[in-house]
Amino acid sequence: MKRRKRLGTKLRPGKPTLTAKAKGRSQRTRVLIIALFLLLLAGALVQRYPIALSPEELPDNDERFTVEQAVGDVLLIDTPSLQNASASVEDMPFGGYWHNVLAREFGPYRVVSVANLAPGDLEHVSLVVVPAGASSRFGPSEVGWLHTWVERGGTLLVERPGAVWEGLLGVAPAGTEARPARRITAFDGARISGDLRTAVIQMPMFAALDPIHVASVRSVEGLQVLLEIDGLPGLMRRDVGRGEVFALTFDFSRAVGSIEQGLPAADWEIARPSASLPPGFTRTASLLADSELGMKLTPTTDLLQRNVMNVVTANRPMVRVWRFPEGRPGAFVMTHSGLPSVTEGVFMTDFEAAQEWPTTTFRHAAEEDAERETNAVLLYPPMAQGSPVTRFGLLGFRPFVRPLGFAEQVRDVVPPQTSGEIILSRLAEGLWDPDYGATFRQLDALGVSVDSSYGPALAATDLEAVQGYSFGTGLPFHPLDRRGRPHRVLEVPVVLNDGDQFDPDTAQLVIEEAATRYNQLVVADWRSGTMQVQPRADVVQSWRASLDWARENHLWVTDLETFTRFWSARQRVALTSTFEQSGRRLTADLETPPIELDNETRFVSVAFESTYEGRPIERMTRNGEDVPFSELSETADGVQLIYTPPPGTNRLEIIYQGPIQLEAPIE
C-alpha cells in the first residue's frame, strides 16, 4: 500500500506569507486600535460635551399662604378657592387678591370665611370687605347681620353684589350677563386730580362688569356713583343708618391682580418674547397684561387701590399702619444679580460697604467663591444656557452631566443654618417657565420667602420696555394660583435695572417721585458684571448716584431682606380705631413695639385722614398729651397724615375742626 503524500504549502524563497490564523489576528488588532481610537475620541468629546441627564425633580407643595390673625379693625370675608385648577383665565377667581390690597392699605387685618361668619365677628370692626367670590355665597341671614352692623355705624365694601344685596344697596344688577369692562370713564370720587387721576382713568382694564342702569341708580335716594366703567356705575355709595355701604360692580381685584401678577394666553401658556430664546423658556416681562404697561413710570394699580380705599374711609376716618418705618415717604433697595459672576462686581460691593449702603447680592450655584453662602440665590431654570450643572463619572473621566434643579441650586448657595429663615430668589435674566404659575409653585416648594424676578426686560430685543412700574406697582404681593389661592412666596418687582433701555434721567426721576408723588418702594438691579454686559459710563455713574438721590428724598435705604421683615412685622401690629361723628373724633388704640431687624431697630408709623368733610385737624393727643403738628407729615397726595408714636401702648385721639360757621349778615 502506497503512502499518500502530505499536502502542504509550498514556500517560495523571498516571499513569506501569513497563515490564515495570523492574518485573523492582524485584522483584530487593527479593529481594536481603531475602536480604541474612536473610544478615546468619544471620551474626549463626551468629556467636553457631556451627556445631559434630566435634573432633579422638585416635588410640588400644596401648602399656601395663611394670614396671621392680627388685632385690627378691618375684616376680610375670605373667598373660597376652587377645588381644581380653573380651566381658563376667565374662570380663575381673583378674590384672594384682596389680601394684597388690605396689607398695603391698612397693614393688620382679620379674616373669616363665609361658612364660619357669625355676628360676633363684626364686633370691634370698622370696615368689612366682601370679595366677589364670597358675596355670591351670602344668604339673607348673613346679609341681615351686615345690615344691622352697618346701621350701627360700620362701613361695608362689597365686590359685585348680586340680587340678595338689593335690600342693603337699594339697587341690583340689571339681570343681564356680565360684560367685559373696557376702561374707567370717570372717577369723580377720587381725592386726586390732574395727571394722577388721568393715569388711573387711562389704565387698561381686565375685568367683568355687572351692568346697572343709571335710571335705577337715580331712583334710589342718596345713592351716589363715585366711579364709572364704560359710562356705567363702577363704584357706588349709600348711607344706611349711621353707617355706609360701598359697592364695586366690577372685578376690582381681577383688574388689579391681572396687571400686577400678569396674564397668560387662554391656554395658560406665556408667549416667548423673541425667537432668540430656546423652546421651553420665556421671560417675566412676557407676562405684561398690556404692552403699554412696559412704558409706565406711574404705579397705576397702586393709585387705583389707594384711591378706592381713600374713598371708602373718607366719611368715617380710620387709623392704619403706614407702609414704611418712621414716616418715611418710600423705600429704596439696591440689588445685584451675580451675572456673569459676583466677583466681577467686587468694586460695587466695596463702594457700598464704604458708604454704609445696605444692598442685596443674588449669587448662583455656578459661582466659584468660597464665601458665597448667602440667603439670596440667583436661580437658573434647568437646561437654560449658563445654568449650573454637576458632572459625574469615574475618577477624572466624567462623561455625564446633570443640570442642577432649583432645590440643588438653593442647597449649594444657601447655608443649612438658614433653614426656617427668609430665603430670597431671583430668576437669572428674568427667565420663566411658560406654564403660568409653575415657577411660583416651585418656589413655594423650595420654601422661598421672597422672589424679585418681575420687572422691565433687560434686552431690548425681547420687549421694548423702559424703566418703571411695568407691573403697576413696586410693592410686594402674593400671586394667586389657578385655584385663586395666594402663594406663600412674596413677589417684589424690580422697577429699575441696567438693561438696554436704561436712561439715567429716568432712573433719577423714578427714585425722586417714589417719595414726592407715589410713596413707593423702588427695587433696583445692577448686574455684578454690568461693566461687561452694559459698558456705559452713565450706568455706573447712576448706580453710585442712586444712593444720593434716595437719601436726598428721605427714602428708607435698606436691603431686600430687611424690608421684607418690616413688611411682615407691620401686619402684626395690634390696632383698632373708632370714629365718633358727633364729636368729629377719631380714636385709636395700638401696640407698637420696636421692630428689631438684623442690624437696626425701626419704629412703626400710622396714617389717618388729613381732613374730614373738608376740615383739617384741630387737635391731636397721645395718651392725653398734645402732639405738636410739627411731628406730623403728609403722604405724597396729601390725603393722609403720618405720625410715628413712641414704642409701647398708645391711645391716639384726633379731633377734626367743625364746619365753618357763617356770621349772620348785618342788617
XYZ file of C-alpha atoms in Angstrom:
667
model
C 0.000 0.000 0.000
C 1.428 3.295 -1.114
C 1.733 6.136 1.407
C -0.115 9.267 0.272
C 1.838 12.453 0.004
C 1.179 15.046 2.626
C -0.359 18.159 1.217
C 1.089 21.490 2.314
C 2.011 24.938 1.237
C 4.959 25.354 -0.911
C 7.063 28.288 0.243
C 8.733 30.437 -2.241
C 12.034 31.924 -1.283
C 11.930 35.723 -0.591
C 8.129 35.934 -0.416
C 6.950 34.907 3.057
C 3.173 34.659 3.586
C 0.894 34.671 6.694
C -1.146 31.789 7.743
C -4.921 32.316 7.911
C -4.714 32.330 11.713
C -2.067 35.018 11.775
C -3.983 37.070 9.259
C -7.077 36.997 11.515
C -5.041 38.210 14.478
C -3.763 41.136 12.445
C -7.239 42.197 11.420
C -8.489 42.034 15.010
C -5.577 44.180 16.127
C -6.428 46.822 13.566
C -10.059 46.768 14.668
C -9.042 47.121 18.313
C -6.753 50.045 17.521
C -9.488 51.785 15.564
C -12.025 51.047 18.294
C -9.663 52.348 20.962
C -9.081 55.485 18.933
C -12.817 56.000 18.472
C -13.401 55.326 22.156
C -10.785 57.882 23.156
C -12.248 60.356 20.693
C -15.753 59.722 22.023
C -14.482 60.063 25.572
C -12.825 63.353 24.766
C -15.984 64.589 23.089
C -18.165 63.417 25.966
C -15.757 64.991 28.440
C -16.005 68.251 26.534
C -19.672 67.860 25.634
C -21.056 65.592 28.346
C -24.271 63.656 28.096
C -27.082 65.655 29.655
C -29.410 63.891 32.040
C -32.677 65.147 33.465
C -32.447 67.464 36.510
C -33.672 66.502 39.939
C -37.441 66.617 40.116
C -38.898 69.053 42.632
C -41.983 67.781 44.461
C -44.998 70.056 44.380
C -46.074 71.608 47.657
C -49.769 72.279 48.090
C -49.352 74.495 51.153
C -50.419 78.078 50.599
C -50.244 81.484 52.220
C -52.067 81.896 55.524
C -52.851 85.139 57.319
C -51.538 85.691 60.807
C -54.718 86.820 62.548
C -53.989 90.319 63.803
C -55.838 92.634 66.146
C -57.234 95.004 63.553
C -60.468 96.759 62.710
C -60.568 95.548 59.091
C -62.294 92.223 58.393
C -61.957 90.309 55.116
C -64.583 87.717 54.285
C -62.298 85.178 52.647
C -63.038 83.943 49.140
C -63.493 80.176 48.760
C -60.911 78.704 46.388
C -61.729 76.269 43.594
C -61.444 72.537 44.220
C -59.476 72.130 40.985
C -57.378 74.446 38.857
C -59.532 76.653 36.647
C -59.755 75.611 33.011
C -59.327 79.130 31.632
C -58.037 82.509 32.727
C -61.578 83.888 32.689
C -62.645 81.256 35.233
C -59.788 81.944 37.634
C -61.087 83.690 40.786
C -59.161 86.778 41.873
C -60.942 87.485 45.166
C -57.866 86.307 47.057
C -56.019 89.349 45.754
C -57.784 91.412 48.421
C -55.154 90.070 50.828
C -52.593 92.195 48.985
C -54.826 95.268 48.834
C -55.591 95.284 52.557
C -51.999 94.532 53.577
C -50.802 97.555 51.628
C -53.509 99.996 52.615
C -54.119 99.061 56.254
C -51.416 96.694 57.491
C -53.139 94.371 60.006
C -56.497 92.813 59.120
C -58.546 89.816 60.163
C -60.019 87.018 58.054
C -63.107 84.839 58.368
C -64.738 82.542 55.822
C -68.345 82.868 54.686
C -69.151 79.475 56.197
C -67.805 80.480 59.618
C -69.114 84.053 59.731
C -71.079 84.894 62.888
C -72.475 88.177 64.248
C -69.755 88.204 66.914
C -67.083 88.505 64.211
C -68.343 92.016 63.457
C -67.641 93.384 66.922
C -64.826 95.940 67.182
C -64.599 96.110 63.384
C -64.765 99.365 61.416
C -64.558 98.034 57.842
C -65.764 94.765 56.297
C -64.686 93.756 52.774
C -66.652 91.105 50.865
C -64.919 89.965 47.622
C -66.873 88.800 44.587
C -66.393 85.089 45.239
C -67.727 85.500 48.777
C -70.581 87.924 48.021
C -72.267 85.355 45.777
C -72.360 82.859 48.673
C -74.168 85.134 51.115
C -77.708 84.278 52.068
C -80.408 86.560 53.514
C -79.385 85.841 57.114
C -75.708 86.774 56.581
C -76.716 89.907 54.684
C -79.061 90.726 57.558
C -76.207 90.567 60.076
C -74.193 93.002 57.987
C -77.230 95.254 57.513
C -77.653 95.581 61.279
C -73.940 96.165 61.751
C -73.867 98.924 59.095
C -76.858 100.684 60.645
C -74.871 100.907 63.890
C -72.038 102.754 62.153
C -69.994 100.203 60.195
C -68.538 100.607 56.707
C -69.140 97.793 54.222
C -67.448 97.270 50.837
C -68.947 94.595 48.570
C -67.464 93.478 45.262
C -70.004 92.525 42.546
C -73.073 92.188 44.796
C -75.968 90.115 43.454
C -79.720 90.294 43.966
C -79.508 89.186 47.625
C -77.831 92.522 48.433
C -80.570 94.698 46.928
C -82.197 95.427 50.281
C -78.938 96.881 51.552
C -77.915 98.757 48.408
C -81.326 99.686 47.093
C -80.324 98.501 43.623
C -79.239 95.271 41.950
C -77.618 94.356 38.618
C -79.865 94.651 35.576
C -80.113 90.887 35.243
C -78.109 90.745 32.034
C -74.880 88.826 31.770
C -71.654 90.438 32.885
C -69.768 92.213 30.142
C -66.052 92.907 29.708
C -65.028 96.208 31.265
C -63.085 98.332 28.792
C -61.957 101.409 30.680
C -62.637 103.776 33.557
C -64.556 106.718 32.144
C -64.862 108.844 35.301
C -63.584 108.843 38.877
C -65.307 111.841 40.422
C -64.962 110.414 43.909
C -61.153 110.295 43.765
C -59.302 112.708 46.010
C -56.564 113.230 43.432
C -56.638 115.360 40.310
C -54.592 116.239 37.259
C -52.232 113.715 35.717
C -52.574 111.322 38.668
C -56.289 110.940 38.045
C -55.622 110.708 34.314
C -53.160 107.858 34.918
C -55.842 105.901 36.783
C -58.502 106.553 34.164
C -56.235 105.503 31.301
C -55.085 102.218 32.847
C -56.068 99.080 30.894
C -58.921 97.051 32.344
C -59.132 93.272 32.594
C -62.350 92.659 34.487
C -66.027 91.822 34.178
C -68.713 94.451 34.801
C -72.242 93.836 36.084
C -74.352 96.453 34.278
C -76.578 98.600 36.489
C -78.834 101.042 34.670
C -78.307 104.686 35.519
C -82.078 105.121 35.835
C -82.107 102.523 38.606
C -79.428 104.426 40.499
C -81.300 107.712 40.218
C -84.401 106.129 41.691
C -82.615 105.306 44.969
C -82.380 108.237 47.347
C -78.856 109.025 48.495
C -77.151 106.520 46.171
C -74.006 108.095 44.712
C -71.872 106.983 41.766
C -68.203 107.670 42.535
C -66.509 105.804 39.669
C -67.772 104.863 36.212
C -66.768 102.000 33.936
C -67.764 102.432 30.284
C -70.254 105.091 31.344
C -71.968 102.765 33.848
C -71.712 102.743 37.668
C -68.477 101.096 38.823
C -68.336 102.226 42.470
C -71.447 103.332 44.366
C -72.037 104.609 47.884
C -75.126 104.751 50.082
C -75.776 105.826 53.688
C -77.518 103.153 55.763
C -78.394 104.259 59.283
C -75.227 105.572 60.933
C -73.018 103.596 58.527
C -72.443 103.355 54.804
C -72.238 100.748 52.062
C -69.948 100.765 49.020
C -70.490 98.509 46.021
C -67.960 97.702 43.299
C -69.888 96.483 40.268
C -66.763 95.205 38.504
C -63.989 92.732 39.324
C -61.783 95.221 41.127
C -59.477 92.501 42.454
C -59.095 90.999 38.955
C -58.430 94.421 37.436
C -55.568 94.940 39.889
C -54.273 91.376 40.107
C -54.152 90.660 36.382
C -51.825 93.635 35.857
C -49.587 93.058 38.880
C -49.404 89.284 38.515
C -49.538 89.266 34.716
C -51.740 87.397 32.276
C -51.034 84.322 30.130
C -52.779 83.265 26.931
C -56.079 81.403 27.068
C -54.241 78.050 27.294
C -52.258 79.247 30.333
C -49.066 79.459 28.284
C -46.824 82.527 28.391
C -45.583 83.625 24.987
C -41.895 83.697 24.105
C -40.796 87.322 23.677
C -38.384 86.541 20.829
C -37.050 83.710 18.736
C -33.664 84.137 20.423
C -34.899 82.138 23.398
C -34.900 78.347 23.017
C -38.205 76.490 23.259
C -39.327 75.926 26.824
C -38.319 79.354 28.123
C -39.872 82.773 28.333
C -39.268 85.895 30.437
C -41.209 87.567 33.218
C -41.652 90.650 31.031
C -43.802 88.486 28.722
C -46.417 88.416 31.492
C -47.350 92.050 30.861
C -51.123 92.200 30.605
C -50.819 95.069 28.122
C -47.798 96.161 26.093
C -48.364 99.788 27.103
C -47.617 98.856 30.713
C -43.982 98.420 29.734
C -43.807 102.169 29.222
C -45.304 103.262 32.554
C -43.444 105.437 35.027
C -46.624 105.591 37.121
C -47.729 102.814 39.529
C -51.244 102.715 38.083
C -52.693 99.776 40.015
C -51.383 101.143 43.283
C -53.015 104.508 42.556
C -56.332 102.781 41.830
C -56.213 100.729 45.041
C -55.216 103.637 47.220
C -57.860 105.975 45.864
C -60.670 103.439 46.087
C -59.787 102.772 49.728
C -59.402 106.512 50.409
C -62.945 106.996 49.107
C -64.188 104.203 51.375
C -62.686 105.775 54.524
C -63.285 109.457 53.672
C -66.555 109.803 55.629
C -65.505 107.591 58.535
C -61.761 108.075 59.009
C -59.618 105.155 60.151
C -56.103 104.792 61.503
C -53.868 102.415 59.563
C -50.256 101.240 59.747
C -48.080 103.194 57.322
C -46.129 101.334 54.648
C -42.686 102.461 55.742
C -40.990 102.974 59.128
C -40.678 106.309 60.918
C -42.810 108.243 58.479
C -40.531 107.647 55.509
C -42.180 108.584 52.190
C -40.864 105.450 50.467
C -38.004 102.972 50.298
C -35.078 102.199 48.000
C -33.440 98.771 47.689
C -30.351 98.208 45.546
C -29.744 94.624 44.429
C -27.132 92.915 42.266
C -27.717 89.832 40.137
C -24.476 87.830 40.104
C -24.106 87.893 36.326
C -21.845 86.772 34.866
C -20.004 86.491 38.184
C -20.321 88.063 41.611
C -16.572 88.617 41.653
C -16.962 90.989 38.706
C -18.902 93.325 40.994
C -16.469 93.491 43.901
C -15.835 97.155 43.164
C -19.558 97.791 43.684
C -19.854 95.967 46.994
C -16.648 97.599 48.263
C -18.016 101.052 47.466
C -21.375 100.235 49.075
C -19.698 98.972 52.235
C -17.633 102.160 52.464
C -20.822 104.221 52.148
C -22.660 102.045 54.723
C -25.113 101.281 51.962
C -27.098 98.058 52.628
C -27.660 96.066 49.436
C -28.593 92.533 48.362
C -26.493 90.370 46.021
C -28.004 87.267 44.409
C -25.395 84.517 43.910
C -25.786 81.495 41.651
C -24.624 77.939 42.211
C -22.006 78.074 39.432
C -20.172 80.876 41.233
C -16.723 79.694 42.321
C -16.422 81.630 45.529
C -15.563 80.034 48.836
C -17.523 82.707 50.686
C -20.595 82.516 48.529
C -23.024 81.325 51.239
C -25.965 83.696 51.392
C -29.736 83.602 51.659
C -30.151 85.359 48.270
C -29.890 82.869 45.407
C -29.899 83.537 41.670
C -31.777 80.648 40.073
C -31.317 79.306 36.554
C -34.117 77.204 35.071
C -32.536 73.775 34.439
C -31.321 73.277 30.850
C -31.098 77.033 30.259
C -27.886 78.379 28.788
C -25.451 79.121 31.590
C -27.336 77.055 34.161
C -25.152 75.336 36.794
C -24.549 71.596 36.340
C -22.964 68.684 38.151
C -20.698 66.210 36.307
C -20.007 62.655 37.362
C -18.265 59.517 36.181
C -15.181 57.505 37.205
C -12.069 59.217 38.547
C -11.190 62.031 36.151
C -13.446 60.730 33.399
C -16.846 62.340 33.918
C -18.907 61.845 30.777
C -22.278 62.600 32.317
C -23.700 65.975 33.260
C -26.944 66.802 35.006
C -28.326 70.347 35.317
C -28.885 71.391 38.896
C -32.543 71.694 39.765
C -33.818 74.626 41.788
C -33.558 72.678 45.046
C -29.907 71.774 44.410
C -29.073 75.347 43.453
C -30.563 76.602 46.702
C -28.689 73.969 48.733
C -25.435 74.923 47.020
C -25.771 78.625 47.853
C -27.895 78.916 50.992
C -26.232 77.658 54.200
C -28.074 74.931 56.136
C -28.470 77.182 59.179
C -30.730 79.419 57.079
C -33.474 76.794 57.300
C -36.628 78.447 58.575
C -35.297 81.909 57.821
C -36.052 84.225 54.910
C -34.763 82.919 51.571
C -34.633 85.346 48.654
C -34.609 84.326 44.996
C -34.335 85.863 41.559
C -34.594 84.087 38.213
C -31.498 84.815 36.114
C -32.198 87.260 33.279
C -35.911 87.061 34.009
C -36.145 83.513 32.599
C -39.512 81.979 33.441
C -41.442 78.785 32.880
C -44.000 79.188 30.061
C -46.551 77.364 32.225
C -48.400 80.100 34.126
C -47.811 79.632 37.827
C -45.347 76.741 37.534
C -42.392 78.795 38.747
C -44.267 80.092 41.784
C -45.300 76.527 42.655
C -41.647 75.513 42.611
C -40.592 78.493 44.718
C -43.271 77.596 47.266
C -41.978 74.029 47.392
C -38.437 75.329 47.935
C -39.526 77.406 50.908
C -38.514 80.653 49.206
C -39.945 83.612 51.118
C -39.386 86.420 48.623
C -38.816 86.462 44.881
C -37.734 89.509 42.897
C -37.843 88.440 39.244
C -40.640 90.595 37.840
C -39.640 93.843 36.196
C -38.653 95.585 32.958
C -36.987 93.493 30.258
C -33.197 93.568 30.228
C -32.833 93.132 26.469
C -34.466 95.495 24.006
C -34.655 92.630 21.515
C -37.083 90.810 23.793
C -39.520 93.550 24.758
C -39.439 97.283 24.308
C -39.748 98.236 27.967
C -38.459 101.359 29.644
C -37.615 101.504 33.324
C -40.559 101.859 35.652
C -43.641 100.148 37.022
C -44.164 97.514 34.326
C -46.494 95.581 36.633
C -48.369 98.557 38.041
C -46.627 98.679 41.427
C -43.291 98.422 43.200
C -44.855 96.987 46.371
C -44.864 93.298 47.381
C -47.739 90.961 46.549
C -48.662 87.306 46.932
C -49.514 85.962 43.440
C -52.541 83.703 43.067
C -52.511 80.162 41.747
C -55.032 78.792 39.240
C -57.427 77.932 42.061
C -57.416 81.516 43.320
C -55.260 80.844 46.399
C -52.378 83.165 47.317
C -48.935 81.596 47.035
C -46.716 81.731 50.097
C -43.896 83.407 48.192
C -43.967 87.201 48.107
C -43.108 88.800 44.752
C -41.297 92.155 44.903
C -40.989 93.657 41.399
C -37.848 95.312 40.096
C -38.503 98.903 38.984
C -35.054 99.924 37.690
C -32.307 97.865 36.056
C -29.187 98.317 33.955
C -30.771 96.820 30.834
C -30.657 98.034 27.250
C -33.369 100.624 27.887
C -31.544 102.253 30.801
C -31.731 106.041 30.942
C -30.080 107.998 33.798
C -32.651 110.807 33.792
C -35.481 108.287 34.037
C -33.738 106.477 36.896
C -33.367 109.709 38.859
C -36.994 110.677 38.183
C -38.334 107.296 39.340
C -36.389 107.459 42.618
C -37.418 111.055 43.325
C -41.105 110.513 42.510
C -41.231 107.406 44.693
C -41.106 109.911 47.565
C -42.742 113.031 46.165
C -45.677 111.561 44.200
C -46.313 107.885 44.856
C -44.969 106.697 48.255
C -43.429 103.651 46.621
C -40.777 101.013 47.073
C -38.140 101.081 44.322
C -36.097 97.903 43.872
C -33.145 98.367 41.504
C -30.991 95.683 39.877
C -27.469 96.455 38.682
C -25.816 93.236 37.497
C -22.462 92.441 39.086
C -20.825 92.346 35.674
C -22.518 95.488 34.443
C -19.206 96.767 33.038
C -19.125 93.682 30.800
C -22.762 93.429 29.785
C -23.505 97.167 29.734
C -20.182 99.026 29.395
C -21.584 102.546 29.661
C -20.256 105.233 31.955
C -23.714 106.614 32.746
C -24.857 103.187 34.010
C -22.087 103.046 36.618
C -22.402 106.733 37.471
C -26.156 106.348 38.024
C -25.593 103.345 40.261
C -23.368 105.444 42.503
C -25.665 108.483 42.334
C -28.798 106.458 43.164
C -27.802 106.395 46.832
C -27.637 110.198 46.905
C -30.949 110.528 45.052
C -32.628 108.223 47.576
C -31.174 109.915 50.650
C -31.896 113.419 49.365
C -35.573 112.427 49.083
C -35.588 110.812 52.570
C -36.300 107.321 51.264
C -35.558 104.411 53.564
C -32.381 102.901 52.076
C -32.300 99.248 53.039
C -31.778 95.723 51.704
C -34.448 93.350 50.468
C -34.461 91.039 53.478
C -34.747 93.898 55.971
C -37.599 95.460 54.035
C -39.408 92.119 53.917
C -39.042 91.635 57.673
C -40.514 95.068 58.302
C -43.357 94.468 55.823
C -44.291 91.303 57.667
C -43.967 92.862 61.139
C -46.200 95.848 60.337
C -49.062 93.449 59.621
C -48.822 92.091 63.173
C -49.300 95.443 64.901
C -52.349 95.451 67.204
C -54.544 98.352 66.095
C -58.218 99.275 66.470
C -59.864 102.607 65.787
C -63.330 104.131 66.110
C -64.813 107.328 64.739
C -67.403 109.406 66.592
C -69.215 111.542 64.049
C -70.962 113.819 66.515
C -67.694 114.825 68.169
C -65.663 114.562 64.948
C -63.247 112.450 66.968
C -61.072 109.566 65.719
C -59.700 107.328 68.493
C -57.118 104.580 68.023
C -55.617 102.071 70.442
C -52.407 100.447 69.302
C -49.462 98.395 70.463
C -46.353 99.497 68.600
C -43.311 97.543 69.754
C -39.997 98.430 68.118
C -39.265 96.169 65.169
C -35.889 94.527 65.691
C -34.264 93.879 62.336
C -30.871 92.298 61.664
C -28.733 95.394 62.055
C -31.182 98.068 63.079
C -34.295 98.918 65.055
C -37.229 100.513 63.289
C -40.419 102.105 64.592
C -43.900 101.800 63.169
C -45.776 104.815 61.844
C -49.524 105.249 61.470
C -51.550 107.217 58.938
C -55.038 108.725 59.015
C -57.222 111.129 57.020
C -55.845 114.654 56.941
C -59.336 116.164 56.666
C -62.932 115.300 57.485
C -65.692 116.910 55.446
C -63.074 119.256 54.077
C -61.936 120.464 57.513
C -58.398 119.864 58.883
C -57.308 118.533 62.265
C -57.907 120.802 65.222
C -56.051 118.804 67.858
C -54.224 115.515 68.321
C -53.262 113.818 71.577
C -51.277 110.746 72.560
C -52.191 109.273 75.936
C -53.793 112.606 76.820
C -50.777 114.731 75.857
C -50.908 117.103 72.891
C -48.973 116.053 69.808
C -47.263 119.004 68.071
C -48.298 119.329 64.444
C -44.599 119.548 63.608
C -44.376 115.803 64.323
C -46.849 115.074 61.522
C -46.031 114.691 57.841
C -48.219 114.284 54.762
C -48.499 111.494 52.246
C -47.461 112.407 48.715
C -51.075 113.021 47.667
C -51.871 114.998 50.837
C -54.838 112.761 51.661
C -53.353 111.337 54.875
C -51.147 112.472 57.727
C -48.357 110.277 59.107
C -47.285 110.040 62.743
C -44.648 107.913 64.486
C -45.628 107.229 68.119
C -43.096 106.039 70.693
C -42.959 102.256 71.128
C -45.437 100.760 73.553
C -49.149 101.083 74.266
C -50.640 104.261 72.858
C -54.061 105.847 72.603
C -54.347 108.452 69.879
C -57.175 110.961 69.618
C -57.588 113.095 66.508
C -60.223 115.830 66.564
C -61.240 117.484 63.304
C -62.378 121.081 63.088
C -66.101 121.684 62.877
C -67.947 123.201 59.941
C -67.292 126.837 59.205
C -69.895 128.977 60.961
C -71.057 131.841 58.784
C -71.708 135.060 60.653
C -75.229 136.447 60.446
C -75.479 139.305 57.942
C -75.573 142.792 59.436
C -78.940 144.434 58.887
